[in-house]
Short mmCIF file of C-alpha atoms and ligand atoms in Angstrom, two decimals:
data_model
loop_
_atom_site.label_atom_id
_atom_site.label_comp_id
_atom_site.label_asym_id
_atom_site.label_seq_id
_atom_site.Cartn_x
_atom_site.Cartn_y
_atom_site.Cartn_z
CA UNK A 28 0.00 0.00 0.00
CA UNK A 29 1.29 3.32 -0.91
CA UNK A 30 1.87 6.19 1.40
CA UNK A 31 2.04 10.28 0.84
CA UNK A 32 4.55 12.05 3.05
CA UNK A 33 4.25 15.72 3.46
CA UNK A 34 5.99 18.13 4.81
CA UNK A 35 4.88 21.83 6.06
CA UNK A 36 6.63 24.00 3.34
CA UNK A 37 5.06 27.78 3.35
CA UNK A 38 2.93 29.34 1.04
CA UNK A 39 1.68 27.86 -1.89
CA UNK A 40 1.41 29.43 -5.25
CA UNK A 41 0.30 28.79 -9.20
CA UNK A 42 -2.61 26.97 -10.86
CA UNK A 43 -4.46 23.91 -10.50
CA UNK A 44 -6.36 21.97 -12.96
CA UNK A 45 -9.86 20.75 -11.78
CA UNK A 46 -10.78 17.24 -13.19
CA UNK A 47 -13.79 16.31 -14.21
CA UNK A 48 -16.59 15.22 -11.28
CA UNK A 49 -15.70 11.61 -10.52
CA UNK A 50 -19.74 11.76 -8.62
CA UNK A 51 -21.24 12.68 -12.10
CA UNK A 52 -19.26 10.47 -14.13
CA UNK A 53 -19.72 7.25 -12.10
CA UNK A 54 -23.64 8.09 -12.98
CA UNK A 55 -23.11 8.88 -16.53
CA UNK A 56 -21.43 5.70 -17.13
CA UNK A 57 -23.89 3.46 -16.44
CA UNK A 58 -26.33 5.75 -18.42
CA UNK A 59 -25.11 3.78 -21.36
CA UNK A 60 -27.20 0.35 -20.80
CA UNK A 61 -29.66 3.04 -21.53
CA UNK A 62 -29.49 2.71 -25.15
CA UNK A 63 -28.15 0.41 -27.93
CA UNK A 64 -26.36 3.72 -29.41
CA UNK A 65 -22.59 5.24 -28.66
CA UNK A 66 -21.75 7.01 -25.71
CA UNK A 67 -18.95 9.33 -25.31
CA UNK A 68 -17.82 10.82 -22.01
CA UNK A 69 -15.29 13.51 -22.63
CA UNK A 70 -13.30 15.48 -19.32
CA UNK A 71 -13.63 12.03 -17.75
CA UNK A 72 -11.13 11.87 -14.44
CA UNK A 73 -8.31 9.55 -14.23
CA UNK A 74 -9.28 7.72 -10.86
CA UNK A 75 -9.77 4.21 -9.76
CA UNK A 76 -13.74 4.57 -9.11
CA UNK A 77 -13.69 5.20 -12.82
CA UNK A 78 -11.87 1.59 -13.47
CA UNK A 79 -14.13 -0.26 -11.34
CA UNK A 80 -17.32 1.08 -12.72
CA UNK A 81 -15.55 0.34 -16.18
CA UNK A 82 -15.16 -3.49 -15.12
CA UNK A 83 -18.24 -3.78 -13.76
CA UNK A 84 -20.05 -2.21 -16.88
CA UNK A 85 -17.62 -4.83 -18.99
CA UNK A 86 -18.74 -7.77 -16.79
CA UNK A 87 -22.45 -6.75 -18.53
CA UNK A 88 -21.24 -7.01 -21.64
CA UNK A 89 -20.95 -3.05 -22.47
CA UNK A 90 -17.68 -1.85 -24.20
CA UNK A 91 -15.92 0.66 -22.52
CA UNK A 92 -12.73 1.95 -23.99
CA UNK A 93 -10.57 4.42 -22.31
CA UNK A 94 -9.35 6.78 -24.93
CA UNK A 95 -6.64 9.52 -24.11
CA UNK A 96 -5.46 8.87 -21.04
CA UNK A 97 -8.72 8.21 -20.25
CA UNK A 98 -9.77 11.49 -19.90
CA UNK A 99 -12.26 10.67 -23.26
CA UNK A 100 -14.72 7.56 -22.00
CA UNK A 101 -16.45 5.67 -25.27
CA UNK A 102 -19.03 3.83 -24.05
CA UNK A 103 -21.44 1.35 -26.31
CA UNK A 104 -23.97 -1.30 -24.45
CA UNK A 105 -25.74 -2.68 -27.46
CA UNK A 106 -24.66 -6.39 -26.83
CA UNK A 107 -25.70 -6.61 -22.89
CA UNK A 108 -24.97 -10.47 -22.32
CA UNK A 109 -24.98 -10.74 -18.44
CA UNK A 110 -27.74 -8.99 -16.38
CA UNK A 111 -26.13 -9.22 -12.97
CA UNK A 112 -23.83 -7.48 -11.03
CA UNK A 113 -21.54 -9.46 -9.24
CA UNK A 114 -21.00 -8.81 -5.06
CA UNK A 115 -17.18 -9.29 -6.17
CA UNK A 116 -17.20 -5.48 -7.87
CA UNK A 117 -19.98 -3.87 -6.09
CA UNK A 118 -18.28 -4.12 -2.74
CA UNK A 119 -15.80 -2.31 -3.78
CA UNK A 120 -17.78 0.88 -4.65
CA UNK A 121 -21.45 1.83 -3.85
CA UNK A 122 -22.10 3.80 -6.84
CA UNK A 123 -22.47 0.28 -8.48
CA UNK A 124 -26.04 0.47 -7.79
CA UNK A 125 -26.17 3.07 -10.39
CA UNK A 126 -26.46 0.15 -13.16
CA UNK A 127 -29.99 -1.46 -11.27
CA UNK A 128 -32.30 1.17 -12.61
CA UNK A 129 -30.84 2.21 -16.20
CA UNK A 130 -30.56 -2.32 -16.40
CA UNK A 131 -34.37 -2.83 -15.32
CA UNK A 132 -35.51 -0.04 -17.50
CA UNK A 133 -34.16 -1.51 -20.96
CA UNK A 134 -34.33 -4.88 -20.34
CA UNK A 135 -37.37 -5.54 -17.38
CA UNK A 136 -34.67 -7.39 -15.21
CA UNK A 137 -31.14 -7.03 -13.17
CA UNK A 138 -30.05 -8.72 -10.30
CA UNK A 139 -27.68 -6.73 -8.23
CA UNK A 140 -25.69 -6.95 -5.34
CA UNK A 141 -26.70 -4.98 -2.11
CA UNK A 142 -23.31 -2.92 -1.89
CA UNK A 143 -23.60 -2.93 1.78
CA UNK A 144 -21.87 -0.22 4.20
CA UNK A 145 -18.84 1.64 3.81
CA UNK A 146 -16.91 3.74 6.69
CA UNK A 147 -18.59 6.43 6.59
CA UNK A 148 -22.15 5.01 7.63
CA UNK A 149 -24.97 2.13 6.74
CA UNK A 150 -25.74 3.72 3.33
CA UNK A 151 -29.08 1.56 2.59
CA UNK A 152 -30.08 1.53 -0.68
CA UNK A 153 -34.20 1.78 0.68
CA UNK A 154 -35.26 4.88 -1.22
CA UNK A 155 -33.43 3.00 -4.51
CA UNK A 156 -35.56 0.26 -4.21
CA UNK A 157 -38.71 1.95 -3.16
CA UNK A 158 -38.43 4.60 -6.40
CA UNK A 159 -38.48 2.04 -8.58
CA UNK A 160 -41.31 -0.02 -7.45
CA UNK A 161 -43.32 3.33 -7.64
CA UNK A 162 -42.74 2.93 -11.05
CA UNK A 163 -44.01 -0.84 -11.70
CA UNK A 164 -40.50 -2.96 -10.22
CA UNK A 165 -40.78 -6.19 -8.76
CA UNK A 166 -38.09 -6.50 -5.78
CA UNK A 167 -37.20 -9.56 -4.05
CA UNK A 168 -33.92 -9.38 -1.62
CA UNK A 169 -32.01 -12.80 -1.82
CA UNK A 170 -29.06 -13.68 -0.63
CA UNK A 171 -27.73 -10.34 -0.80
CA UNK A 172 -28.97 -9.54 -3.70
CA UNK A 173 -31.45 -7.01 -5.46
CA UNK A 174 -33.42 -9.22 -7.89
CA UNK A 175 -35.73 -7.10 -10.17
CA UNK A 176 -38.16 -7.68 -12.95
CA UNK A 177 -40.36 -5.10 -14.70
CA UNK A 178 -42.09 -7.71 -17.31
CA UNK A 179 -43.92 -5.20 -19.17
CA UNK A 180 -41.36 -2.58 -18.69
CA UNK A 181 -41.70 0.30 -16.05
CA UNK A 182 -44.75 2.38 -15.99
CA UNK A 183 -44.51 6.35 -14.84
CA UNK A 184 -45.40 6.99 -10.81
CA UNK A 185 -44.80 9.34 -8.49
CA UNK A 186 -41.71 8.91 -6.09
CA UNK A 187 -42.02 11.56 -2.88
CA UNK A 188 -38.46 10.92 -0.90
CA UNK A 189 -38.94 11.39 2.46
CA UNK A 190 -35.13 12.93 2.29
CA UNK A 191 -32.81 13.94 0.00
CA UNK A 192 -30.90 10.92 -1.77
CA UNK A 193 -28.46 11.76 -4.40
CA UNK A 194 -27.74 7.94 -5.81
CA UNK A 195 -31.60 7.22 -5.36
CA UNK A 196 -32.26 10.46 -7.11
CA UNK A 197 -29.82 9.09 -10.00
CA UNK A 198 -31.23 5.54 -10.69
CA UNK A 199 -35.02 6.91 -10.64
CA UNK A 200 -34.20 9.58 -13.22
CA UNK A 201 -32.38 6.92 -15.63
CA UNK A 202 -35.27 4.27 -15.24
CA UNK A 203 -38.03 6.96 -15.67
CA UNK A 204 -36.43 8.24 -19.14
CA UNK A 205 -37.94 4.84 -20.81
CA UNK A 206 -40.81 4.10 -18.11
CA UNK A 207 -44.16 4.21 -19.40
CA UNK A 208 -45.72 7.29 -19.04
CA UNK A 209 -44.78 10.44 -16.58
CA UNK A 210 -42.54 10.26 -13.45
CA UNK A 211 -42.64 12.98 -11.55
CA UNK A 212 -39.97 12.87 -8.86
CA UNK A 213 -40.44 14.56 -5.65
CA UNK A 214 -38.11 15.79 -2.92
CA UNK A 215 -35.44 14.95 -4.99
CA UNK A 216 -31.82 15.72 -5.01
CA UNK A 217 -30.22 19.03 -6.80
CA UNK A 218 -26.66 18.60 -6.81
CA UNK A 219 -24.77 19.51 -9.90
CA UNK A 220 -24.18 15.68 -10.98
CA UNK A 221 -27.87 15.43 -11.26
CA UNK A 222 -28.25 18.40 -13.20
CA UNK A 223 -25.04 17.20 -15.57
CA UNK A 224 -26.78 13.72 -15.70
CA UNK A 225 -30.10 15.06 -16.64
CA UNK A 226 -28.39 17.14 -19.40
CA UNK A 227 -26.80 14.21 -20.97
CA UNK A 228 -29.88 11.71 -21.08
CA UNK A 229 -31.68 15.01 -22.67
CA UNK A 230 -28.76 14.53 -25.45
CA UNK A 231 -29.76 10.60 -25.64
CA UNK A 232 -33.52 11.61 -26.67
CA UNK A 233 -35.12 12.20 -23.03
CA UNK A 234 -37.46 14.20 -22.09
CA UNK A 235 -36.70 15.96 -19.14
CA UNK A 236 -37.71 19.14 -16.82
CA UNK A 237 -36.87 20.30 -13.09
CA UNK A 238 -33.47 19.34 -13.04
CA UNK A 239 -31.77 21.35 -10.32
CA UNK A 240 -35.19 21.78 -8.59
CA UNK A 241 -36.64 19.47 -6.16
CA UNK A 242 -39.22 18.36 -8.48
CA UNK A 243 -38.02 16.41 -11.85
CA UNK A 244 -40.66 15.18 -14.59
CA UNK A 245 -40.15 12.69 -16.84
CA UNK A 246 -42.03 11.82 -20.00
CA UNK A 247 -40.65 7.89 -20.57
CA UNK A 248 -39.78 7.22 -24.24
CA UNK A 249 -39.50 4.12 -26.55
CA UNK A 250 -35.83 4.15 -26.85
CA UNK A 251 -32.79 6.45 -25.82
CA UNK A 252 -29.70 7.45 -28.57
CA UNK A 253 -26.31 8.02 -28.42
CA UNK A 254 -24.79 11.18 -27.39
CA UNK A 255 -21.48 13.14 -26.73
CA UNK A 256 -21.00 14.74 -23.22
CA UNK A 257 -18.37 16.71 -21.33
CA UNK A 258 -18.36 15.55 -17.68
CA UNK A 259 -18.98 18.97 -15.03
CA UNK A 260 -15.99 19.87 -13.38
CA UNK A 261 -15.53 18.34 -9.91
CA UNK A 262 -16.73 20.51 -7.16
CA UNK A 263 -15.61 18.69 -4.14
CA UNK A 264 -12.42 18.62 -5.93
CA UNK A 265 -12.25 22.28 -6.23
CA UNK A 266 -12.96 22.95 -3.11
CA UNK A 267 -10.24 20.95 -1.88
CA UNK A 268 -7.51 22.30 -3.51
CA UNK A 269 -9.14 26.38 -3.07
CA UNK A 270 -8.23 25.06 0.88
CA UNK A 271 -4.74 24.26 0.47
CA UNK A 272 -3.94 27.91 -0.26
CA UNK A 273 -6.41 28.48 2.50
CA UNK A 274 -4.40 26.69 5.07
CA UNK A 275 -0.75 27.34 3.82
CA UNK A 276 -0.80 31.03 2.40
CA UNK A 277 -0.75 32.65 -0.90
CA UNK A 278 -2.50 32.35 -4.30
CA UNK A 279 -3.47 29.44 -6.34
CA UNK A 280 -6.09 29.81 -8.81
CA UNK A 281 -7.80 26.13 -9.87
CA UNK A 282 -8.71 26.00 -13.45
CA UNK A 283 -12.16 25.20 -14.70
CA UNK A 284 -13.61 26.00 -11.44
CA UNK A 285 -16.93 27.76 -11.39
CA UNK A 286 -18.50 29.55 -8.08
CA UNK A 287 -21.92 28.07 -8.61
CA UNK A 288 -20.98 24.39 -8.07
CA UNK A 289 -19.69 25.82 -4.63
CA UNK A 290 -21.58 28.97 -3.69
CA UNK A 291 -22.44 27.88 -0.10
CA UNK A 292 -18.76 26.65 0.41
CA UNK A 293 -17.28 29.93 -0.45
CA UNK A 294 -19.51 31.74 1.79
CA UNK A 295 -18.52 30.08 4.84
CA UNK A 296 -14.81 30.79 3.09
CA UNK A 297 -15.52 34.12 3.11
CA UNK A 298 -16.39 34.03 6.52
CA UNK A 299 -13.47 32.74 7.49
CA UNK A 300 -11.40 35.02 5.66
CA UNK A 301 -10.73 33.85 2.65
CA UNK A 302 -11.33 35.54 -0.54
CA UNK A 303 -11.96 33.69 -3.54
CA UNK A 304 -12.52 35.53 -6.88
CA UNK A 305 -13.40 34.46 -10.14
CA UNK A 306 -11.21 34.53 -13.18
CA UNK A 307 -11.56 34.17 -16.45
CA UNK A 308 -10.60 30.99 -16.29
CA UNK A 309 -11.33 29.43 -12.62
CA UNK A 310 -11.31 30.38 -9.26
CA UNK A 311 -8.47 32.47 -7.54
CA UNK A 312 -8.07 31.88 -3.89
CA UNK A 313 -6.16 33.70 -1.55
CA UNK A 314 -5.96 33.74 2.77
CA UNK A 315 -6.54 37.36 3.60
CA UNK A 316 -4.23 39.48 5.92
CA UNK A 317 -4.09 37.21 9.22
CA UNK A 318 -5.07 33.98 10.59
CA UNK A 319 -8.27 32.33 9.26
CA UNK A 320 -11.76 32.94 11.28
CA UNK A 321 -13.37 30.44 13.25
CA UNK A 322 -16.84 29.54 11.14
CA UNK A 323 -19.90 27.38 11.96
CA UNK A 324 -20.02 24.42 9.16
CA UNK A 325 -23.48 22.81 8.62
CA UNK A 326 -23.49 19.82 5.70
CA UNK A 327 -26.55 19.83 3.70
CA UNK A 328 -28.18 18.35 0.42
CA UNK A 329 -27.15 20.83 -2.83
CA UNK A 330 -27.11 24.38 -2.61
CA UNK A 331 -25.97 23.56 1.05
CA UNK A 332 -22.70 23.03 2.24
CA UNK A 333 -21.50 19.60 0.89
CA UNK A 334 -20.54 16.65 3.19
CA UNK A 335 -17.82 15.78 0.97
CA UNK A 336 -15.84 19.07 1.92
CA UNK A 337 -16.58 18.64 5.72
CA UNK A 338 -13.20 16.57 6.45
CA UNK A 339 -11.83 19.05 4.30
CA UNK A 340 -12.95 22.71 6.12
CA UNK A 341 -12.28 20.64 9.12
CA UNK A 342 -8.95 20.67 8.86
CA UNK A 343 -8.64 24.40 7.97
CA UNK A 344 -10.08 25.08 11.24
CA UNK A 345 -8.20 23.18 13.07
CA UNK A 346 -5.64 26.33 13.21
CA UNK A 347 -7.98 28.97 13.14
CA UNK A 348 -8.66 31.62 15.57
CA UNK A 349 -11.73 30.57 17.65
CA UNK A 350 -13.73 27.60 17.98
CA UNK A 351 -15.69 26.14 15.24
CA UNK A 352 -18.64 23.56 15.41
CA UNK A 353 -19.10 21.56 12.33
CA UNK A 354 -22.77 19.94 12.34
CA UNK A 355 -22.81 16.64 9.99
CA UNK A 356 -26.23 16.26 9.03
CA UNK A 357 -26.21 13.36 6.18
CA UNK A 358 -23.95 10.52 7.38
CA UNK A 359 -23.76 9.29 11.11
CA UNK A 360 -20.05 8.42 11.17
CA UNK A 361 -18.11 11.10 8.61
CA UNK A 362 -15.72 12.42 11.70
CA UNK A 363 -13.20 9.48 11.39
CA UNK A 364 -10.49 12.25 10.21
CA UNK A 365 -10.72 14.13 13.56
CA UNK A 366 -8.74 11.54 15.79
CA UNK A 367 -6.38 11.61 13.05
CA UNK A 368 -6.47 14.82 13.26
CA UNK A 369 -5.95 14.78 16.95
CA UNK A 370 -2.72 13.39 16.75
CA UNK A 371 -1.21 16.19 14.55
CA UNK A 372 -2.12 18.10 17.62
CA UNK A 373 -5.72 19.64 17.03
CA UNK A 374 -7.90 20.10 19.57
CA UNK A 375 -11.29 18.46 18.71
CA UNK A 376 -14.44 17.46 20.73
CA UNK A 377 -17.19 14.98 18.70
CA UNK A 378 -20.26 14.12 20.38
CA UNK A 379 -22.47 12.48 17.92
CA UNK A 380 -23.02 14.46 14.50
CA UNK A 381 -21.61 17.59 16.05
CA UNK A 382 -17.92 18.47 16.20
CA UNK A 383 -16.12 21.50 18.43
CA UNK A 384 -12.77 22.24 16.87
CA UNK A 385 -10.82 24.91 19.11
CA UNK A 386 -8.37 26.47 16.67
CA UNK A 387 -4.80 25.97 17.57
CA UNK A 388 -1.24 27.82 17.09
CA UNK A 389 -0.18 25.22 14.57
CA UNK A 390 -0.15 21.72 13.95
CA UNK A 391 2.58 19.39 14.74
CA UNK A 392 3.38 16.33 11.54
CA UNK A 393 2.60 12.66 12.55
CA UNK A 394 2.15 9.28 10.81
CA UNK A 395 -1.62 9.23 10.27
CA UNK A 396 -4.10 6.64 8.84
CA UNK A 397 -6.27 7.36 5.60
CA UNK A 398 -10.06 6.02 6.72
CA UNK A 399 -12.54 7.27 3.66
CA UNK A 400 -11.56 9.09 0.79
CA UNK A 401 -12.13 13.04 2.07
CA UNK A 402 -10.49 12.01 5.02
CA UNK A 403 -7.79 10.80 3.65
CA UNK A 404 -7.37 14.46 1.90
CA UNK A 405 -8.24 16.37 5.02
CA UNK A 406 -4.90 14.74 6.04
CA UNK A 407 -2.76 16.10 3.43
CA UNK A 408 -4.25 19.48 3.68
CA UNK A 409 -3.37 19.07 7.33
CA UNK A 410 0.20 18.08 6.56
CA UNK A 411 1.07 20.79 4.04
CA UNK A 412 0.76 23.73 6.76
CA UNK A 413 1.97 21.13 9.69
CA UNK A 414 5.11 21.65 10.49
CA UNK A 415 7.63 18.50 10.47
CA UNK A 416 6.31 15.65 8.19
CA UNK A 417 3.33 13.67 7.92
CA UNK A 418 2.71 10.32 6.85
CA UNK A 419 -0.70 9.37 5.44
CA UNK A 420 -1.00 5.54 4.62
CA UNK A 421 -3.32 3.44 3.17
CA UNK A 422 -3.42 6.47 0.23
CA UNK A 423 -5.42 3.59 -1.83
CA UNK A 424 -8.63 5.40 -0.37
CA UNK A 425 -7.00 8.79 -1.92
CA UNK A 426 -6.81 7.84 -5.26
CA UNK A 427 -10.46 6.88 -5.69
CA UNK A 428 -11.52 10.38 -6.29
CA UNK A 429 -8.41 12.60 -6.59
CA UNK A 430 -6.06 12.33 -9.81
CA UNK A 431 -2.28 12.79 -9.22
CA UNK A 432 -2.63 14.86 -5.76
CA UNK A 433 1.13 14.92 -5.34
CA UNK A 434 1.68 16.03 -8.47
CA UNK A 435 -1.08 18.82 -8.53
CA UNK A 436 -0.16 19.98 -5.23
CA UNK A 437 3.77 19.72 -5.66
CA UNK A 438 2.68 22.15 -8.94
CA UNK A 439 2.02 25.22 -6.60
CA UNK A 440 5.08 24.04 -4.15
CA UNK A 441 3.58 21.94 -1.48
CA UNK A 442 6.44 19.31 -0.56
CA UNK A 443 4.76 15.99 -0.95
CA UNK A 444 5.61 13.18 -2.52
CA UNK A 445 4.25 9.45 -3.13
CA UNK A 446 5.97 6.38 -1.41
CA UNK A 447 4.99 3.12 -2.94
CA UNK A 448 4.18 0.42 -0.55
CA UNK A 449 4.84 -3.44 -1.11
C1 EPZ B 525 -23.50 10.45 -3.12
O1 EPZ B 525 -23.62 9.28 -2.32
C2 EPZ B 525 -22.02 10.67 -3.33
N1 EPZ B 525 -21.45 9.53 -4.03
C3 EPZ B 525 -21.32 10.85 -1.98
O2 EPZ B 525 -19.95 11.14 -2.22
C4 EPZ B 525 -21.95 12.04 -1.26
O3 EPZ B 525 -21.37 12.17 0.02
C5 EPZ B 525 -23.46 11.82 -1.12
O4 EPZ B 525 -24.05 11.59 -2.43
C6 EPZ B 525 -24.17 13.02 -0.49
O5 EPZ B 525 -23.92 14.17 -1.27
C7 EPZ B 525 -21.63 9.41 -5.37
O6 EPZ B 525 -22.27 10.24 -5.99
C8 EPZ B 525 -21.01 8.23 -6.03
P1 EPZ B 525 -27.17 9.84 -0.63
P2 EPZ B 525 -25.08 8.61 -2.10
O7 EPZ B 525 -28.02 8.77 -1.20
O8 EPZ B 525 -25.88 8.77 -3.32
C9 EPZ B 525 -29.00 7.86 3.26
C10 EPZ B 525 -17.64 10.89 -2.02
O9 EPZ B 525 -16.87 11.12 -1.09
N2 EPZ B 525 -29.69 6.95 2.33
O10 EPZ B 525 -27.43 11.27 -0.99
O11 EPZ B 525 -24.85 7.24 -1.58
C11 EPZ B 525 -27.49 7.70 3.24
O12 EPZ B 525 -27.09 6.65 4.10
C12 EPZ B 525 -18.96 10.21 -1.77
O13 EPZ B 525 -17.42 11.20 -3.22
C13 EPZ B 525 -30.64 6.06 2.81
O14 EPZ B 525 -30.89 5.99 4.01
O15 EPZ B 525 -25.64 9.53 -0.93
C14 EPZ B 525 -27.01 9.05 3.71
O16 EPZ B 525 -27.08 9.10 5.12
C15 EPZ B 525 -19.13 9.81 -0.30
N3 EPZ B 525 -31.27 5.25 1.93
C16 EPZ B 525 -28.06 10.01 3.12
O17 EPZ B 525 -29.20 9.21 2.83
C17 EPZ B 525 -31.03 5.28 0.58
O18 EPZ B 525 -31.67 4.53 -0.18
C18 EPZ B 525 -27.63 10.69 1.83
O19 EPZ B 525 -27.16 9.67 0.97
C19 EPZ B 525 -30.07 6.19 0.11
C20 EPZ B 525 -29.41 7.02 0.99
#
């Protein structure tokens, strides 16, 4: 297993590119049992989610071919020869369950694995289920498995989530493009990947209206064509990096970055004392005269501030001035990065979903473990401002959703570099 040592190394300065969103992406892909036709995913990221939706969309008999580096996706499911997805891949990543409804919706069956729980929390896959059998499915859950039919195809219904469900959201909106009829989805999720998703099946022949809101209608069609789609740059991505100048000091500017896929996140920036201001060709970022502000962080479904920048902000505030409480309102176990934390020498509290962060002088380097992916990143941002060196191990969680991070950060001067493990 690889490691990342880091070592505190002043300010940081230069540009950043921002890949494409690995969150939209791993819901595009699957868009392609969709149709018979082509589909082309260009601004695809370079990370190992990609790879293991890619092998589980091969072990259905859809081509995938990774063209330029992989940034360019060509996608083609008109041969779909197995109609069940193995526990072997979906373990491995819970976006897997992404292929159930866009599966069930062309050809009235799939058997999939329940991808069971990661670190971060339970993550049932309820509201999945229950969205689809609005619209006509047959579920039965054996032996760990999802096994669906639709014999007659699905049929439009109403789905009212009782919360906000991004994934849920997803594999409703793909099934309802060829349902029967009009879906109307209620309650449902806003984030950017939706929007990008919806914009793409709109390319394939959907039709489509809401997306962004919390109510999305459907009209189901006979059949879905090809298309050509860029993927939306990755917000939780950007925000990452527009931290790391945050926490050491001067300017970076990350390319392709647009304020509206982080609005709420730059507000509590702001707040904090950062200033971020848009350029023509991303987002500049800069810590303002002084040591960073103590904010109040509260993670909410899309426009609200994202869970997957929580670890993140987290660890900015861990050497502000003040004390902070960061409120984690979607997943009951996302503070795994604070004891890590801890032992760079922050001061944290957690009681349940709510965690105190009293902002300290400096931190202090340490070994440290990687736990989930934004964790494992809160730990680098940690390290680049520490002083002394850290070691983050177990970087295998990094790499699912950040391309190259040593060499990205080592770009604007961080000191970082990549250990490979046996
Ligand atoms: C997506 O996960 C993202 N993953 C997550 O990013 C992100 O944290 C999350 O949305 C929230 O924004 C992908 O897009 C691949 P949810 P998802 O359904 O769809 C509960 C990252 O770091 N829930 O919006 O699984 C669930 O347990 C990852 O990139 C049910 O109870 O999230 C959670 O508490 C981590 N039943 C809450 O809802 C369900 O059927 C929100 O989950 C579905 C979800």
């Amino acid at each position: 297993m690889d490691s990342i040592i880091v070592t505190g190394n002043g300010p940081l300065n230069g540009q950043i590119p921002i890949a494409g969103a690995k969150n939209a992406c791993l819901t595009l892909m699957p868009a392609t049992l969709l149709s018979e036709e082509p589909l082309t995913l260009t601004n695809a990221p370079r990370l190992s989610d990609i790879k293991t939706m890619t092998t589980l969309l091969q072990s259905l008999g859809a081509e995938v071919a990774q063209m330029q580096g992989g940034q360019v996706l060509a996608l083609s499911s008109h041969d779909l020869n197995n109609h069940v997805a193995d526990y072997d891949i979906v373990r491995k990543m819970r976006a897997s369950i992404l292929v159930l409804g866009p599966m069930l919706a062309r050809d009235g069956h799939a058997v999939v694995s329940l991808p069971g729980g990661c670190a971060i929390g339970a993550r049932p896959v309820d509201l999945h289920l229950k969205a689809l059998e609005a619209m006509g499915a047959e579920l039965e859950l054996r032996d760990g498995y999802v096994h669906a039919r639709a014999p007659g195809g699905l049929r439009g219904g109403v789905v009212e989530f009782p919360f906000v469900s991004v994934g849920a959201t997803e594999n409703a909106l793909m099934a309802a493009t060829l349902a029967k009829g009009t879906t109307v989805l209620k309650n449902a999720a806003r984030e950017p990947e939706i929007v990008d998703l919806a914009q793409c099946l709109r390319k394939m022949g959907a039709q489509i209206e809401g997306e962004g809101t919390s109510t999305i209608t459907i009209q189901g069609v006979d059949r879905l064509g090809g298309a050509t789609h860029a993927v939306v740059p990755d917000r939780i991505e950007l925000g990452t990096y527009m931290l790391a100048p945050a926490i050491c000091g001067g300017e970076v500017e990350c390319l392709g970055g647009r304020i509206e896929l982080v609005a709420a996140f730059c507000e509590r920036l702001d707040a904090a004392g950062i200033s971020v201001e848009e350029t023509a060709t991303g987002l500049k970022v800069a810590r303002r005269n002084g040591r960073v502000r103590a904010v109040d962080v509260v993670t909410e479904p899309f426009p609200g501030f994202p869970t997957d920048l929580q670890a993140q902000m987290m660890a900015l505030l861990t050497t502000a001035d003040g004390v902070s409480v960061l409120e984690e309102r979607i997943f009951e176990n996302r503070f795994m990065h604070a004891p890590e934390l801890m032992r760079m020498g922050a001061r944290i509290e957690v009681h349940g979903g709510t965690a105190t962060v009293t902002g300290v002088e400096h931190l202090k380097g340490a070994p440290v473990m990687a736990t989930d992916l934004r964790a494992s990143v809160s730990l680098i941002l940690a390290g680049l401002a520490a002083e002394g060196e850290t070691i983050v191990n177990r970087v295998y969680h990094l790499d699912r959703g950040y391309e190259r991070v040593e060499e990205k950060l080592g770009a604007v001067g961080a000191k970082i570099e990549r250990i490979s493990g046996q």
